[in-house]
Coordinates of C-alpha atoms in Angstrom, one line a residue:
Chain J
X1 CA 110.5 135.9 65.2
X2 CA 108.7 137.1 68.3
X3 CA 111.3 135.0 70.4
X4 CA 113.9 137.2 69.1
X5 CA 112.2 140.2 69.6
X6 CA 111.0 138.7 73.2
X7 CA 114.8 138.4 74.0
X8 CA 115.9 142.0 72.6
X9 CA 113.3 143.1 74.9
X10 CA 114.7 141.4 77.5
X11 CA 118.3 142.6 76.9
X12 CA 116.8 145.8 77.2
X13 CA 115.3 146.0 80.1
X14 CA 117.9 143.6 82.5
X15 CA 120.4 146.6 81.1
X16 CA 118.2 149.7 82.2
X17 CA 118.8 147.7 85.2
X18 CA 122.2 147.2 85.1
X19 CA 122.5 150.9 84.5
X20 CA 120.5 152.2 87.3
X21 CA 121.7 150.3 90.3
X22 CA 125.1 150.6 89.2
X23 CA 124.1 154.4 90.1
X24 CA 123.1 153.1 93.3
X25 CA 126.4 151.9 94.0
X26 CA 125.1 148.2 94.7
X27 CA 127.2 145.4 94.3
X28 CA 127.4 142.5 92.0
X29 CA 124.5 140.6 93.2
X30 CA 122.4 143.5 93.9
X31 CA 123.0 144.7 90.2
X32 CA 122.0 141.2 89.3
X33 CA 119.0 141.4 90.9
X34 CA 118.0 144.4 90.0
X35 CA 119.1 144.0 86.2
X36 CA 116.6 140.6 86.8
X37 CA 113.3 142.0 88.3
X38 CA 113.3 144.5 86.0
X39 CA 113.4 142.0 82.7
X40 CA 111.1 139.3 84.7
X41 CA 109.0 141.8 87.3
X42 CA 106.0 142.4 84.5
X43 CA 105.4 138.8 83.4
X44 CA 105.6 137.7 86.8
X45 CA 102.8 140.0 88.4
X46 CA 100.8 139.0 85.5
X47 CA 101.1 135.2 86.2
X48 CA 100.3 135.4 89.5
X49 CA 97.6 138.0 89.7
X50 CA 95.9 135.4 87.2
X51 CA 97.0 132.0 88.4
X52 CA 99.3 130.8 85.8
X53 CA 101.9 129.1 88.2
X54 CA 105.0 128.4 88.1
X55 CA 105.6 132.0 86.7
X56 CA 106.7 132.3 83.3
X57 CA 110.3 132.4 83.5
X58 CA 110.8 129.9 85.6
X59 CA 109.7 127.3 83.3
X60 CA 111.8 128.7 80.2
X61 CA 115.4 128.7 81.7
X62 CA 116.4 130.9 78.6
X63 CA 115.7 134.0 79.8
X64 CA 117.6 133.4 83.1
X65 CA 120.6 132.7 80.7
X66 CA 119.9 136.0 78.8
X67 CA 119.6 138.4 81.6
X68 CA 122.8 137.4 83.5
X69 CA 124.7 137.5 80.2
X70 CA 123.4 140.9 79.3
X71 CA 123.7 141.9 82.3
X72 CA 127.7 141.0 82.8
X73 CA 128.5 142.0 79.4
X74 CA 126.6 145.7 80.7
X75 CA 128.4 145.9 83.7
X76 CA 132.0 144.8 81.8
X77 CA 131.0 147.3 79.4
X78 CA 129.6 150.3 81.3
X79 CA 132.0 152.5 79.9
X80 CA 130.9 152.0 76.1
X81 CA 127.3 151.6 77.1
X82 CA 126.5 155.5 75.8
X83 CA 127.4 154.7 72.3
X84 CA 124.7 151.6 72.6
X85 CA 121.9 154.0 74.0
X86 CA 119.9 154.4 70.6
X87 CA 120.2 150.9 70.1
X88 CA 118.8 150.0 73.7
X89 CA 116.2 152.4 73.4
X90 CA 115.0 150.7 70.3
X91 CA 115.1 147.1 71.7
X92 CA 113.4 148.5 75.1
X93 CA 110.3 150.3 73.1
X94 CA 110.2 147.1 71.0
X95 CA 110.2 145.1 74.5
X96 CA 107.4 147.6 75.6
X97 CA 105.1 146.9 72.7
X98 CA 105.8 142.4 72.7
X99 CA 105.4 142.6 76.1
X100 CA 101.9 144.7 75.7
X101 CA 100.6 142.2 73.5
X102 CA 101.6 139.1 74.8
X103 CA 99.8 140.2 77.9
X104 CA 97.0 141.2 77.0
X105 CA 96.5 138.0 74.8
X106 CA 97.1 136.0 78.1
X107 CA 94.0 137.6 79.2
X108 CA 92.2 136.7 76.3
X109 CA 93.0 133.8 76.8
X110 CA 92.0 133.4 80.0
X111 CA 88.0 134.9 79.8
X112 CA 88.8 138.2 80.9
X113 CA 87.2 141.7 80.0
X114 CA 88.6 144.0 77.5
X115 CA 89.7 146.6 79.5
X116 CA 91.4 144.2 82.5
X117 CA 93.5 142.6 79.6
X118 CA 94.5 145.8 78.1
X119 CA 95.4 146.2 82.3
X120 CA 97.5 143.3 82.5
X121 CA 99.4 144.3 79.3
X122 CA 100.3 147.5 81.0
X123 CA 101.6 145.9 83.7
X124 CA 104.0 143.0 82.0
X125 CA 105.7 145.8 80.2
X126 CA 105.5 148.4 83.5
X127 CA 105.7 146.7 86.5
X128 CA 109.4 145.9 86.2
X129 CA 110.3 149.2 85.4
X130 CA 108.0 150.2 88.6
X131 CA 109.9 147.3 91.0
X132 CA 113.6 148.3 89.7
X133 CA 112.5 151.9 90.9
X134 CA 110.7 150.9 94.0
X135 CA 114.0 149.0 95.1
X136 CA 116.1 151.6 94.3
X137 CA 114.0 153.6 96.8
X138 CA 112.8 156.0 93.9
X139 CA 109.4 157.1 93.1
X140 CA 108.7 155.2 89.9
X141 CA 109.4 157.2 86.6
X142 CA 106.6 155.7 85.4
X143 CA 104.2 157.8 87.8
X144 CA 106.4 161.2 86.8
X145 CA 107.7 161.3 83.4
X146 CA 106.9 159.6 80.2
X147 CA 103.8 158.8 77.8
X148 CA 104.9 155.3 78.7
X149 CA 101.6 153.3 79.7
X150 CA 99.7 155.9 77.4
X151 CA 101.1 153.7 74.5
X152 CA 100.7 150.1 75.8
X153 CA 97.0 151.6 76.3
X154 CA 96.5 153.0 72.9
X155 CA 98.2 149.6 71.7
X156 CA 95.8 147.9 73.2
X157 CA 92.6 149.7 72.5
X158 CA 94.0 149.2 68.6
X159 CA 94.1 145.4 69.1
X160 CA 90.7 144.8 70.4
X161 CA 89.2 146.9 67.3
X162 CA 91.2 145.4 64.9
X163 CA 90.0 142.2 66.2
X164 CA 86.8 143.0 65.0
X165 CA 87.7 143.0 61.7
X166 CA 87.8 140.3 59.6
X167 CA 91.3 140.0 60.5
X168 CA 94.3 137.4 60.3
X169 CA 95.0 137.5 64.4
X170 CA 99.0 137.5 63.9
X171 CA 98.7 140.6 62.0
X172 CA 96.3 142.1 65.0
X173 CA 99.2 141.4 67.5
X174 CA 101.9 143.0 64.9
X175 CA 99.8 146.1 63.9
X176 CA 98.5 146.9 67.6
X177 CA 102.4 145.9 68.5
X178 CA 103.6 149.0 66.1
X179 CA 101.1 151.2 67.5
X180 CA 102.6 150.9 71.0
X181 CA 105.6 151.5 69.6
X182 CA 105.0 154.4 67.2
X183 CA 103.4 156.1 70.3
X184 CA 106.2 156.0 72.1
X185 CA 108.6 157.3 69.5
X186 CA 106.7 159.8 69.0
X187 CA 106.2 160.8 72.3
X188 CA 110.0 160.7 72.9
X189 CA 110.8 162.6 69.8
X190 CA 108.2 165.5 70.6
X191 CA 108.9 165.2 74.4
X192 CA 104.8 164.5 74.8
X193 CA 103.7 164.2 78.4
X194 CA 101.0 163.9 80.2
X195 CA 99.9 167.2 82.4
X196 CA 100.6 167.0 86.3
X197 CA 97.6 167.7 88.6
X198 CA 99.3 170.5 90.3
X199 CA 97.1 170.7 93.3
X200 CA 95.6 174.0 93.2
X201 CA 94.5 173.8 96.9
Chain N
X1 CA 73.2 146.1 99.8
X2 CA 76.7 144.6 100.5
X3 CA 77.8 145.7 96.9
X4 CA 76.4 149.0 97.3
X5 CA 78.9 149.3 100.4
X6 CA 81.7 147.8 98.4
X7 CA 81.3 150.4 96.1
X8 CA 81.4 153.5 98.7
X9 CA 84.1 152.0 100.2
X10 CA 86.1 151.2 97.0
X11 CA 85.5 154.6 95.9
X12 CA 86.6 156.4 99.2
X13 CA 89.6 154.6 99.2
X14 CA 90.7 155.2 95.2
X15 CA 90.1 159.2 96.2
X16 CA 92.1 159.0 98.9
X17 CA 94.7 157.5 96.3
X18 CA 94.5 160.5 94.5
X19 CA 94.6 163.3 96.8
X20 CA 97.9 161.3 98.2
X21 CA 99.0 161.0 93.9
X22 CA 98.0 164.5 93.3
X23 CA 100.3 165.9 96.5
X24 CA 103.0 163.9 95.0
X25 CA 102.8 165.9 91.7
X26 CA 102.4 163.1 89.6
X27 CA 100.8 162.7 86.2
X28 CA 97.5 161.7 85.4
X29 CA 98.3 158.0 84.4
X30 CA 100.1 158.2 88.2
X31 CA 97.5 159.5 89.7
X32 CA 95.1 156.7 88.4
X33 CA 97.1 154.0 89.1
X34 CA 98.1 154.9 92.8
X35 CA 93.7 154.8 92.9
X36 CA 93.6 151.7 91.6
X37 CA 96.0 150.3 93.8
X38 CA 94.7 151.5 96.7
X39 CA 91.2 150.6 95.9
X40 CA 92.2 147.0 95.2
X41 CA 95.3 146.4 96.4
X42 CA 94.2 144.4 99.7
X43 CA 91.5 142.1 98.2
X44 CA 94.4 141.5 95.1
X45 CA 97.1 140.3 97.7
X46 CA 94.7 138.2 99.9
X47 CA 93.1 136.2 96.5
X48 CA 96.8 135.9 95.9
X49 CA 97.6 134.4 99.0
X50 CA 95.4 132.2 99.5
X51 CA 95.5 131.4 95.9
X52 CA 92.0 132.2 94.4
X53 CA 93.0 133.5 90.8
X54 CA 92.0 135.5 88.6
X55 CA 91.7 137.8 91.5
X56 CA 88.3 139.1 92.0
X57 CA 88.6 142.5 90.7
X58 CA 89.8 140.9 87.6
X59 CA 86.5 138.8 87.2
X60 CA 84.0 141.8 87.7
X61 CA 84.9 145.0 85.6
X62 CA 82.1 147.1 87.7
X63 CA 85.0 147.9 90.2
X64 CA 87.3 149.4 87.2
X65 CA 84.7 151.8 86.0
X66 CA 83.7 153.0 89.4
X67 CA 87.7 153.4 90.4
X68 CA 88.0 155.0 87.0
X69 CA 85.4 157.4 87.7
X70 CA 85.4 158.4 90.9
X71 CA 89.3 159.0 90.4
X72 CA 88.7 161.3 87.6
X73 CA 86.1 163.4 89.4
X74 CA 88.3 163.6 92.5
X75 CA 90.5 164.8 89.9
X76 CA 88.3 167.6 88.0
X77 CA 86.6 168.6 91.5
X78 CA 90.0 168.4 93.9
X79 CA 89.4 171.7 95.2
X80 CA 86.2 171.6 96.6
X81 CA 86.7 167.9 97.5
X82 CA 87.3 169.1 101.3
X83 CA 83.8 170.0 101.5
X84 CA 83.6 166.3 101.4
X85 CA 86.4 165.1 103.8
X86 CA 83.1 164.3 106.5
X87 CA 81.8 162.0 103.9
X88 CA 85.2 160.4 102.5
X89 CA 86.1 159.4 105.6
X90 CA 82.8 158.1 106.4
X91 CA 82.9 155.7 103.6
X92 CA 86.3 154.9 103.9
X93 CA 85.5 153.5 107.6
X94 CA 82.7 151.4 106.4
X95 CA 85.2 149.8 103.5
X96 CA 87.3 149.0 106.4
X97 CA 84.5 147.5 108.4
X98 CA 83.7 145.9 105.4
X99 CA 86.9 144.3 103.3
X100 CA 87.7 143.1 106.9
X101 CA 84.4 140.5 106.6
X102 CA 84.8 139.8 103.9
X103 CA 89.0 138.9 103.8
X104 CA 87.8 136.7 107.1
X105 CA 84.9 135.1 105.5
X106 CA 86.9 134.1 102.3
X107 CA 89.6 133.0 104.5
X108 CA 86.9 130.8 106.5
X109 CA 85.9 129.3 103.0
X110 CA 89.6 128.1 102.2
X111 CA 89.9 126.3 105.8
X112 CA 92.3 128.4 107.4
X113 CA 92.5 129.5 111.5
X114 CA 90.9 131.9 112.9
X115 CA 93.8 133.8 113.4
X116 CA 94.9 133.5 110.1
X117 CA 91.5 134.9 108.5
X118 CA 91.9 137.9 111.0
X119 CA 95.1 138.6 109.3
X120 CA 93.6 138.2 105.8
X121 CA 90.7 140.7 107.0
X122 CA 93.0 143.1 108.5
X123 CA 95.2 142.6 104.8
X124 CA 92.0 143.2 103.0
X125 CA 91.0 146.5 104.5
X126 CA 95.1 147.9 105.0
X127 CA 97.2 146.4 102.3
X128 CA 96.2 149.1 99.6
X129 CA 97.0 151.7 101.9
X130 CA 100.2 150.5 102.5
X131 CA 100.8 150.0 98.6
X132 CA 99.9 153.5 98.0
X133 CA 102.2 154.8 100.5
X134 CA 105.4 152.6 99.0
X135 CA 104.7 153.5 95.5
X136 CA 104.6 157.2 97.1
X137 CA 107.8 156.4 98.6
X138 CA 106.9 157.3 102.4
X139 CA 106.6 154.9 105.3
X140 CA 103.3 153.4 105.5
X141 CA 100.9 156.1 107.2
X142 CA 99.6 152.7 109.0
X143 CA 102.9 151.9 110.8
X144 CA 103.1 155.2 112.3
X145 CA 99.9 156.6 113.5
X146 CA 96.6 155.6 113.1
X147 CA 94.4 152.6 114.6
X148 CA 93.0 151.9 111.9
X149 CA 94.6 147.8 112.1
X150 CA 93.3 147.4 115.7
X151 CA 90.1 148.0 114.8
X152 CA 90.3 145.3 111.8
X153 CA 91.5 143.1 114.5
X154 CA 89.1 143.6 117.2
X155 CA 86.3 143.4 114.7
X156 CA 87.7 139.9 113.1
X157 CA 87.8 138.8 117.4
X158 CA 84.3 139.4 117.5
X159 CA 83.1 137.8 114.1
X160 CA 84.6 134.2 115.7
X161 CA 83.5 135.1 119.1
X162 CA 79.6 135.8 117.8
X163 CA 80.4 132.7 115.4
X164 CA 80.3 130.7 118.6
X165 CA 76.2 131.6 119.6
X166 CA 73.0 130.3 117.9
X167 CA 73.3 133.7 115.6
X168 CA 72.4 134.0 112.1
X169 CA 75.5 134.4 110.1
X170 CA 74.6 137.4 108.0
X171 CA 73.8 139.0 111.5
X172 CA 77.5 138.1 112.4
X173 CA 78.6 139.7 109.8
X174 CA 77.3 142.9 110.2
X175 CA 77.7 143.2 113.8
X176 CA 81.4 142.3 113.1
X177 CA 81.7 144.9 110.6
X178 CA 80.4 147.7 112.8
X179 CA 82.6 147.3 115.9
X180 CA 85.4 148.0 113.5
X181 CA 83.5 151.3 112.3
X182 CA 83.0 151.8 115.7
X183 CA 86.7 151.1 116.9
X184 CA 87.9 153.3 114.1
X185 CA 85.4 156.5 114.8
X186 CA 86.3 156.4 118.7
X187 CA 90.0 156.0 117.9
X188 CA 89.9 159.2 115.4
X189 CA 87.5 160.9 117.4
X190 CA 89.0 160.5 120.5
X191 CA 93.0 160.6 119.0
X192 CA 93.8 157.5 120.5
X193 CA 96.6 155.5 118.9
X194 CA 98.9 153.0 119.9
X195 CA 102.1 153.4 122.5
X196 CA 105.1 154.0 119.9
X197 CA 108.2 151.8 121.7
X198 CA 110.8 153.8 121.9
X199 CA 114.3 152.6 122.0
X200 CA 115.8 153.2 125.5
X201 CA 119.4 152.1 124.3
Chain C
X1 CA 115.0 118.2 114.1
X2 CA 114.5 120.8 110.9
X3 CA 111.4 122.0 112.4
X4 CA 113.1 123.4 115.3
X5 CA 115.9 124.9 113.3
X6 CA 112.9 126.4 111.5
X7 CA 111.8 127.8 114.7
X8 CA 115.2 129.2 115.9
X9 CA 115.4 131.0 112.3
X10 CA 112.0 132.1 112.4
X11 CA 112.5 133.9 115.7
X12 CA 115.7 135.1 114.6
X13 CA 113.9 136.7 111.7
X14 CA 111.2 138.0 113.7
X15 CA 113.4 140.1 116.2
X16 CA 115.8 141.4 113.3
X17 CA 112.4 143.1 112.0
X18 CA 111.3 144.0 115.5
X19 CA 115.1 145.9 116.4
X20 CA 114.7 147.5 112.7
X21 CA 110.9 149.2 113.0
X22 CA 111.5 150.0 116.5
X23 CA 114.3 152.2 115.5
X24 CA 112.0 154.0 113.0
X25 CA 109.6 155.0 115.5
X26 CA 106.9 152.6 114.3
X27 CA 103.9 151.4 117.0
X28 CA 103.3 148.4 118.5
X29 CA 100.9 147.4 115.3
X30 CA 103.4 148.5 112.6
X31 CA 106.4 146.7 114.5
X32 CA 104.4 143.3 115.0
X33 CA 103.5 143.2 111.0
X34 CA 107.3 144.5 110.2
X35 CA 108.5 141.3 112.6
X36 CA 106.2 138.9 110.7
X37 CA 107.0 140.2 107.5
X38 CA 110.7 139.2 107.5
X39 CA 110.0 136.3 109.1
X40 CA 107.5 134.5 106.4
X41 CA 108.5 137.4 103.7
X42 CA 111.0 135.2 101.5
X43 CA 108.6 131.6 101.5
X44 CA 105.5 133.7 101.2
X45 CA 107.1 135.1 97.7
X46 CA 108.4 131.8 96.7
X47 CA 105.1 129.8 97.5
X48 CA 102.9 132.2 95.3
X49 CA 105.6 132.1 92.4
X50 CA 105.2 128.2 92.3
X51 CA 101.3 128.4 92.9
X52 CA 101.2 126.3 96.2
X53 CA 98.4 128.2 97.9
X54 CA 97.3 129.1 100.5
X55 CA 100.9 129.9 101.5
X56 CA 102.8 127.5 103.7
X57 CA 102.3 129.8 106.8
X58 CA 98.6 130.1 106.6
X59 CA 98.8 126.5 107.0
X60 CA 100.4 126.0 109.9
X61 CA 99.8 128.6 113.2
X62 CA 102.6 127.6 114.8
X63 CA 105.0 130.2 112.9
X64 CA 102.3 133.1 113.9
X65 CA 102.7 132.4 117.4
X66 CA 106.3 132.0 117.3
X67 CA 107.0 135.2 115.8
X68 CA 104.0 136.7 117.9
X69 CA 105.7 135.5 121.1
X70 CA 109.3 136.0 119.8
X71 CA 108.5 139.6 118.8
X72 CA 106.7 140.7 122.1
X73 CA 109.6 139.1 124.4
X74 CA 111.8 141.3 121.9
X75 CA 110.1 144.6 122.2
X76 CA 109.8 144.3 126.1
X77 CA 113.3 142.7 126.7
X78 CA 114.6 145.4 123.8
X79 CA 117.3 147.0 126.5
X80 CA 118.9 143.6 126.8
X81 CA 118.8 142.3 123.3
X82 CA 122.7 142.9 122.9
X83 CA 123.5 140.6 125.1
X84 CA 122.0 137.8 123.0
X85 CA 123.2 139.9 119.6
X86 CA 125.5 136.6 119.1
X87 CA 123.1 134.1 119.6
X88 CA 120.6 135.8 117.2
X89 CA 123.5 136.3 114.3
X90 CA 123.7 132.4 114.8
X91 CA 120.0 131.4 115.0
X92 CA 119.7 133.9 111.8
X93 CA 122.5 132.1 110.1
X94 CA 121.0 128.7 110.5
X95 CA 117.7 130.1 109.4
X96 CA 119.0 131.2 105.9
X97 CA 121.0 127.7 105.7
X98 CA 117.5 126.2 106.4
X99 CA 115.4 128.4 104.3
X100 CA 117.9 128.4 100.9
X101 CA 117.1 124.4 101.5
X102 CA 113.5 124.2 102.1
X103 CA 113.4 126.7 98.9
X104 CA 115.5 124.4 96.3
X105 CA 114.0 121.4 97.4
X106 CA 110.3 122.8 96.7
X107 CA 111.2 124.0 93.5
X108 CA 112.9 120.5 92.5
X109 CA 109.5 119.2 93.6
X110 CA 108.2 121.1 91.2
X111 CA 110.2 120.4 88.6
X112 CA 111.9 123.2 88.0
X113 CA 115.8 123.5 86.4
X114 CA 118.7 123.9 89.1
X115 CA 119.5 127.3 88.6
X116 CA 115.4 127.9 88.9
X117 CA 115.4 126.5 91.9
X118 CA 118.8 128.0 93.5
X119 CA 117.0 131.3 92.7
X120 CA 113.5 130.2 94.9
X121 CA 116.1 129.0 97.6
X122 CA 118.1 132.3 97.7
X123 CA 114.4 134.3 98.0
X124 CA 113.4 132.2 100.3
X125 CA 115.7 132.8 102.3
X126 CA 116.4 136.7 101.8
X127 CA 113.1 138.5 100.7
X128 CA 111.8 138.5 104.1
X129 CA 115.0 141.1 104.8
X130 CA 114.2 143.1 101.2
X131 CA 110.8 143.4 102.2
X132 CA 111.3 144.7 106.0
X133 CA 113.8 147.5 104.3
X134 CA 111.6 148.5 101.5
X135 CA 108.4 148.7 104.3
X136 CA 111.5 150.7 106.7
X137 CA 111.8 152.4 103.1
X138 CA 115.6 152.0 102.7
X139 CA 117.4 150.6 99.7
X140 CA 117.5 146.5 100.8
X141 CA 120.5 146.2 102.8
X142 CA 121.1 142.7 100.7
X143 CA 121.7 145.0 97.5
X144 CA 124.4 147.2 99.5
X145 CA 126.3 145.3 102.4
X146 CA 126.5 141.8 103.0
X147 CA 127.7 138.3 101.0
X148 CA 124.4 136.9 102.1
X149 CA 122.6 136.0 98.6
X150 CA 126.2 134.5 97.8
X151 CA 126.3 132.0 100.6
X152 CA 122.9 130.8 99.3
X153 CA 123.8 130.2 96.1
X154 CA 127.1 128.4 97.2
X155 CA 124.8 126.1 98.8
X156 CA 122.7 126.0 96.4
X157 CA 125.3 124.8 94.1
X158 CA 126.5 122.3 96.8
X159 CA 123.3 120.8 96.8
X160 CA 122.8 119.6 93.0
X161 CA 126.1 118.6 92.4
X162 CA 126.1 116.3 95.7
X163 CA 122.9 115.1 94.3
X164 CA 124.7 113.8 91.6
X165 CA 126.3 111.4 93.9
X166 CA 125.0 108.1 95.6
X167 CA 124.3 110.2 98.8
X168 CA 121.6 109.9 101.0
X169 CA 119.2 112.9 100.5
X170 CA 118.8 114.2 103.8
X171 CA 122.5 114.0 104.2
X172 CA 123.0 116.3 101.2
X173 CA 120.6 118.9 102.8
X174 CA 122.7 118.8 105.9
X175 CA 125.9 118.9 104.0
X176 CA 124.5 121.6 101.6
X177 CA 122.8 124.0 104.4
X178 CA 126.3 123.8 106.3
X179 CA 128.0 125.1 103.3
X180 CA 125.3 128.0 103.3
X181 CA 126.0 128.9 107.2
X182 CA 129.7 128.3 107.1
X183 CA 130.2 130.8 103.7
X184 CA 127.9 133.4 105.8
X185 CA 130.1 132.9 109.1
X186 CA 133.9 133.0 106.9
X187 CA 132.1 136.4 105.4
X188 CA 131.0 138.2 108.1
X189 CA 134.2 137.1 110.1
X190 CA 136.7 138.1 107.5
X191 CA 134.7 141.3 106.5
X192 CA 134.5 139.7 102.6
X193 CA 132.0 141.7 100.7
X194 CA 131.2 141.4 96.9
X195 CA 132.8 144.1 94.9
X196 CA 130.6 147.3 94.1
X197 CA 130.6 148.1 90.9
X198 CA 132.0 151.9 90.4
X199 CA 130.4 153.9 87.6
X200 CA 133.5 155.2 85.1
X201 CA 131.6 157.5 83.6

């Protein structure tokens, strides 16, 4: 179940991807590339930055297979890829909140405090989004626009109170999973922002 | 006494994230990442490199709440923090002087060349800059105009060169760190930077 | 015999950055760390993905005084450098033949599938060129222009299927890095460039 929704989440982000560097004008390869750090860029910043090496993906082959797929069929496709977008946005917020959780349990997992995990489960579902932007020479959407990180936060700050309770741990990692997602929904539907610090100097 | 410099010096350099996140009108989750990054972004890379994970930051959760907190009253006070420019930059030169020792010193621990620990220094103390200014989408600030790597290097050439004499080690240390304070408050003071090369075709 | 191939590439590498950061204005600092940059970029990336820290150039000065010594002869020799603009395209050509290699082969060391490995051979050989463009901050010129990634992983694909024969290995890393050079040379001669992919919409 969570490797299907692992996967959807995947799809999701290698096409947002797909998507922007086609807007780039890149070629093949460089859509590749792009539609790959994107899907992969979170986990892997979160294997290095705490030792877990080979990276993730490299040691699950799956994945590899997934993105290039997606990706081809999105770039065949790029013409019917509007009538897909509600659907995408679903399996991307869905990717946001797995990839939340799954991160933050690696910390757990290995000793770390609270609020770092909670870190490192923003990051696996941000930092791809951050990379795709950085190498498309754009000043990551992430820093601008959306209630994005707010939710992986919130998410996060739900699973380590529900862990207190007396508390079947798959059901901690579903509820705080729906929270992240909820949040951003929300957010979406109600256009919720964060305020800019307009410099007042 | 060491700590308490890491401190200043991790806080003057996540303020100096903000001001640069604030100019860039981004939101508050922005802002406090771009401090983050800056504030850790060196020592993150060099434990990367040299392959000491979790990286440190991750291990001690003081350095979160001070980058947390110092960001968000650079944040409520950014327009009297000029009054504090003297200061900043003042505490931003000794985190210099002092991620440079300590990058070498770690570097020394793993068995690696001189030269090579210089670099990791010199990493240490500039990498989060440079992060800052990428995720801000502008040419690092330290390819373009200031000393401020110089002064990591010279310092690192004098930590192996007082290595050398019958010198207590702490002693080296310090003495280290201040000729790259030094370096770096006669370079500003004085404007010097280093010849841009032109290209005479 | 491959460690002076690594050489040539390395100092092929290292002057590509140098020509590249002196044209945006950079100093003599920003322009050394740009040169070393593209040089060790690609196996830097690929070493900490595996986990085999500290990375292979930290443990072995001679690449830091090659591309130290290659980069300052560049910068002062810079009005003369077309001259020699042939003999770097070919030293540069032989380095990514070498470095897709050296990058599969770790990666089967570590047990990693084919196509895993392909991918640490094709970074190893081009992230050292992303990375000098994103610090230059244009979009990679990998994603826009050239059949570079594709030579790689023509190679790449050379190499496991003429593992699959009783070969001698180093003869299939010969056989497989010539494949990698002569795609790049064919490419660049006839002008063949992967399709960009036009957005309908």
């Amino acid at each position: 179940m969570f490797y299907i929704l692992d996967i959807l989440g995947t799809i999701a982000f290698a096409i947002s991807g797909v998507l922007i560097a086609i807007n780039k004008k890149m070629d093949l390869f460089g859509i590749l590339i792009i539609a790959f750090v994107t899907a992969v860029g979170g986990g892997t910043l979160r294997d290095v930055l705490i030792g877990q090496t080979p990276v993730s993906w490299m040691q699950d082959i799956t994945y590899t297979y997934v993105i290039l797929l997606s990706s081809v069929l999105a770039i065949v496709f790029r013409s019917y890829i509007n009538y897909l977008r509600t659907s995408l946005f679903l399996f991307d917020t869905i990717g946001i909140g797995l990839y939340t959780l799954v991160g933050i349990e690696k910390g757990v997992y290995a000793g770390l405090h609270p609020i770092i995990c909670i870190a490192l489960g923003t990051m696996t579902a941000s930092f791809g989004g951050v990379l795709r932007d950085i190498l498309c020479n754009e000043i990551p959407v992430i820093f601008r626009k959306e209630i994005y990180a707010t939710a992986c936060i919130l998410g996060g700050m739900t699973y380590f109170l529900l862990r207190k309770l007396p508390m079947d741990s798959n059901l901690v990692f579903v509820l705080s999973g729906i929270v992240v997602i909820t949040v951003r929904l929300l957010a979406v539907k109600f256009k919720i922002g964060l305020p800019t610090i307009y410099n007042k100097t």
